[in-house]
CSV table of C-alpha atoms (C1' of nucleotides) in Angstrom, one decimal:
chain,number,residue,atom,x,y,z
A,1,MET,CA,0.0,0.0,0.0
A,2,LEU,CA,2.7,2.5,1.0
A,3,LYS,CA,4.8,1.3,-1.8
A,4,GLU,CA,2.1,2.3,-4.4
A,5,ILE,CA,1.7,5.7,-2.8
A,6,VAL,CA,5.4,6.4,-3.1
A,7,TYR,CA,5.3,5.8,-6.9
A,8,MET,CA,2.1,7.9,-7.4
A,9,ASN,CA,2.5,11.3,-8.9
A,10,GLU,CA,0.8,14.3,-7.4
A,11,LYS,CA,-2.2,14.3,-9.7
A,12,GLN,CA,-3.0,10.7,-9.0
A,13,LEU,CA,-2.5,11.4,-5.3
A,14,ARG,CA,-5.0,14.3,-5.3
A,15,ARG,CA,-7.5,12.2,-7.2
A,16,SER,CA,-7.3,9.5,-4.5
A,17,LEU,CA,-7.8,11.9,-1.6
A,18,ALA,CA,-11.2,11.1,0.1
A,19,VAL,CA,-12.6,14.5,0.8
A,20,LEU,CA,-16.2,14.3,-0.5
A,21,PRO,CA,-19.2,13.5,1.7
A,22,ILE,CA,-21.9,11.3,0.3
A,23,GLY,CA,-24.1,14.4,-0.3
A,24,THR,CA,-21.7,15.8,-2.8
A,25,VAL,CA,-21.3,12.4,-4.4
A,26,ILE,CA,-25.1,12.2,-4.9
A,27,LYS,CA,-25.1,15.5,-6.7
A,28,LEU,CA,-22.1,14.6,-8.8
A,29,THR,CA,-23.3,11.1,-9.9
A,30,SER,CA,-27.1,11.5,-9.7
A,31,LEU,CA,-27.1,8.2,-7.8
A,32,SER,CA,-29.2,7.9,-4.6
A,33,ALA,CA,-27.6,7.5,-1.2
A,34,ARG,CA,-29.2,4.0,-1.1
A,35,GLN,CA,-27.5,3.0,-4.3
A,36,ILE,CA,-24.1,4.4,-3.4
A,37,ARG,CA,-24.2,2.6,-0.1
A,38,TYR,CA,-25.5,-0.6,-1.7
A,39,TYR,CA,-22.6,-0.6,-4.2
A,40,GLU,CA,-20.3,-0.5,-1.2
A,41,THR,CA,-21.8,-3.6,0.3
A,42,GLN,CA,-21.2,-5.2,-3.1
A,43,GLU,CA,-17.6,-4.2,-2.8
A,44,LEU,CA,-17.7,-2.1,-5.9
A,45,VAL,CA,-16.5,1.1,-4.2
A,46,PHE,CA,-14.4,1.5,-1.1
A,47,PRO,CA,-14.9,4.9,0.5
A,48,GLU,CA,-12.9,5.9,3.5
A,49,ARG,CA,-14.5,6.8,6.8
A,50,SER,CA,-13.9,9.8,9.0
A,51,GLU,CA,-15.1,11.7,12.0
A,52,GLY,CA,-18.3,10.1,13.1
A,53,ASN,CA,-18.1,7.1,10.7
A,54,ARG,CA,-19.1,9.2,7.7
A,55,ARG,CA,-18.2,7.9,4.3
A,56,MET,CA,-15.6,10.1,2.4
A,57,TYR,CA,-15.1,9.7,-1.3
A,58,SER,CA,-12.3,10.6,-3.7
A,59,LEU,CA,-12.5,11.8,-7.3
A,60,ASN,CA,-11.5,8.3,-8.3
A,61,ASP,CA,-14.4,7.0,-6.4
A,62,ILE,CA,-16.6,9.4,-8.3
A,63,ASP,CA,-15.3,8.0,-11.6
A,64,ARG,CA,-15.8,4.5,-10.3
A,65,LEU,CA,-19.4,5.2,-9.4
A,66,LEU,CA,-20.0,6.8,-12.8
A,67,GLU,CA,-18.5,3.7,-14.5
A,68,ILE,CA,-20.7,1.4,-12.4
A,69,LYS,CA,-23.7,3.4,-13.5
A,70,ASP,CA,-22.7,2.8,-17.2
A,71,TYR,CA,-22.1,-0.9,-16.6
A,72,LEU,CA,-25.5,-1.2,-15.0
A,73,ASN,CA,-27.1,0.4,-18.1
A,74,ASP,CA,-25.2,-2.0,-20.2
A,75,GLY,CA,-26.9,-4.9,-18.4
A,76,PHE,CA,-24.2,-5.9,-16.0
A,77,ASN,CA,-25.1,-7.1,-12.5
A,78,MET,CA,-23.1,-6.5,-9.4
A,79,GLU,CA,-21.1,-9.7,-9.8
A,80,GLY,CA,-20.4,-9.0,-13.4
A,81,ILE,CA,-19.1,-5.5,-12.6
A,82,ARG,CA,-17.0,-6.9,-9.8
A,83,LYS,CA,-15.4,-9.4,-12.2
A,84,VAL,CA,-14.7,-6.6,-14.7
A,85,TYR,CA,-12.7,-4.7,-12.1
A,86,ALA,CA,-11.0,-7.9,-11.0
A,87,MET,CA,-9.8,-8.4,-14.6
A,88,LYS,CA,-8.8,-4.8,-14.9
A,89,LYS,CA,-6.8,-5.1,-11.8
A,90,ALA,CA,-5.1,-8.3,-13.0
A,91,GLN,CA,-4.3,-6.6,-16.3
A,92,ALA,CA,-2.9,-3.6,-14.6
A,93,ALA,CA,-0.6,-5.8,-12.5
A,94,ALA,CA,0.5,-7.6,-15.7
A,95,GLU,CA,1.3,-4.3,-17.3
A,96,GLU,CA,3.2,-3.0,-14.3
A,97,SER,CA,6.5,-4.5,-15.5
A,98,GLN,CA,5.9,-3.1,-18.9
A,99,LYS,CA,5.3,0.4,-17.5
A,100,LEU,CA,8.7,0.3,-15.8
A,101,SER,CA,10.3,-0.6,-19.1
A,102,ASP,CA,8.7,2.4,-20.7
A,103,ALA,CA,10.1,4.6,-18.0
A,104,ASP,CA,13.5,3.2,-18.8
A,105,VAL,CA,13.0,3.9,-22.5
A,106,ARG,CA,12.3,7.5,-21.7
A,107,ARG,CA,15.3,7.7,-19.5
A,108,MET,CA,17.5,6.3,-22.2
A,109,LEU,CA,16.1,8.7,-24.8
A,110,ARG,CA,16.7,11.6,-22.4
A,111,LYS,CA,20.3,10.5,-21.9
A,112,GLU,CA,20.8,10.4,-25.7
A,113,LEU,CA,19.7,14.0,-25.9
A,114,LEU,CA,22.0,15.0,-23.1
A,115,ASN,CA,25.0,13.3,-24.7
A,116,SER,CA,24.3,15.0,-28.1
A,117,GLY,CA,23.1,18.4,-26.9
A,118,GLY,CA,24.4,18.9,-23.4
A,119,MET,CA,21.9,21.8,-22.9
A,120,LEU,CA,19.5,20.1,-20.6
A,121,GLU,CA,20.1,19.7,-16.9
A,122,ASP,CA,20.6,16.0,-16.1
A,123,ASN,CA,18.2,15.4,-13.2
A,124,LEU,CA,17.9,11.8,-14.0
A,125,THR,CA,21.4,10.9,-12.9
A,126,LYS,CA,20.5,12.1,-9.4
A,127,LEU,CA,17.8,9.5,-9.2
A,128,PRO,CA,18.6,6.0,-7.8
A,129,ARG,CA,19.4,3.4,-10.4
A,130,ARG,CA,16.5,1.2,-11.3
A,131,ARG,CA,16.9,-2.5,-11.3
A,132,ILE,CA,15.6,-4.3,-14.4
B,1,DG,C1',-28.5,20.0,9.0
B,2,DT,C1',-26.3,15.7,7.3
B,3,DT,C1',-25.2,10.9,7.5
B,4,DC,C1',-25.5,6.1,9.4
B,5,DT,C1',-27.7,1.4,10.1
B,6,DG,C1',-31.5,-1.5,9.9
B,7,DA,C1',-36.0,-2.7,8.4
B,8,DC,C1',-40.2,-3.2,5.4
B,9,DA,C1',-46.7,-1.2,4.4
C,1,DT,C1',-34.4,0.6,-4.8
C,2,DG,C1',-37.4,3.9,-2.0
C,3,DT,C1',-38.3,5.4,2.4
C,4,DC,C1',-38.9,5.8,7.3
C,5,DA,C1',-37.2,5.5,12.1
C,6,DG,C1',-33.9,6.3,15.8
C,7,DA,C1',-29.2,7.7,16.8
C,8,DA,C1',-24.8,10.1,16.2
DNA sequence: GTTCTGACA
DNA sequence: TGTCAGAA
């Protein structure tokens, strides 16, 4: 958990901050409190809790809720949607290693530019070596 | 005033 | 899924 956060960029971090009460979520998604809470029991969304046990949602949760809404309109049931996310998660995990490779590619490209031009500051060399 | 949980004419 | 009750 902490490991993922370390590699998250600021934009993603902000989107994952749970700062919205259910009332705001209702307005943003046009879903009823009943539906939003029900989807949670179905393990489709995982809002945080704060203060007096109040649910707090992040922008990512909003997107998730909107997606669920679409899947429902497409005829999916709770189980089906849960499976969709399970597969999406598995796929993301499978692509993780590939993403690291892409980062290395960009690093190598940047290095090429530095060697030929020498005009850009080399911030990359200050970063820890990545193991492949 | 808002949200939570549980229950059902 | 709506809605009401009783509590926080």
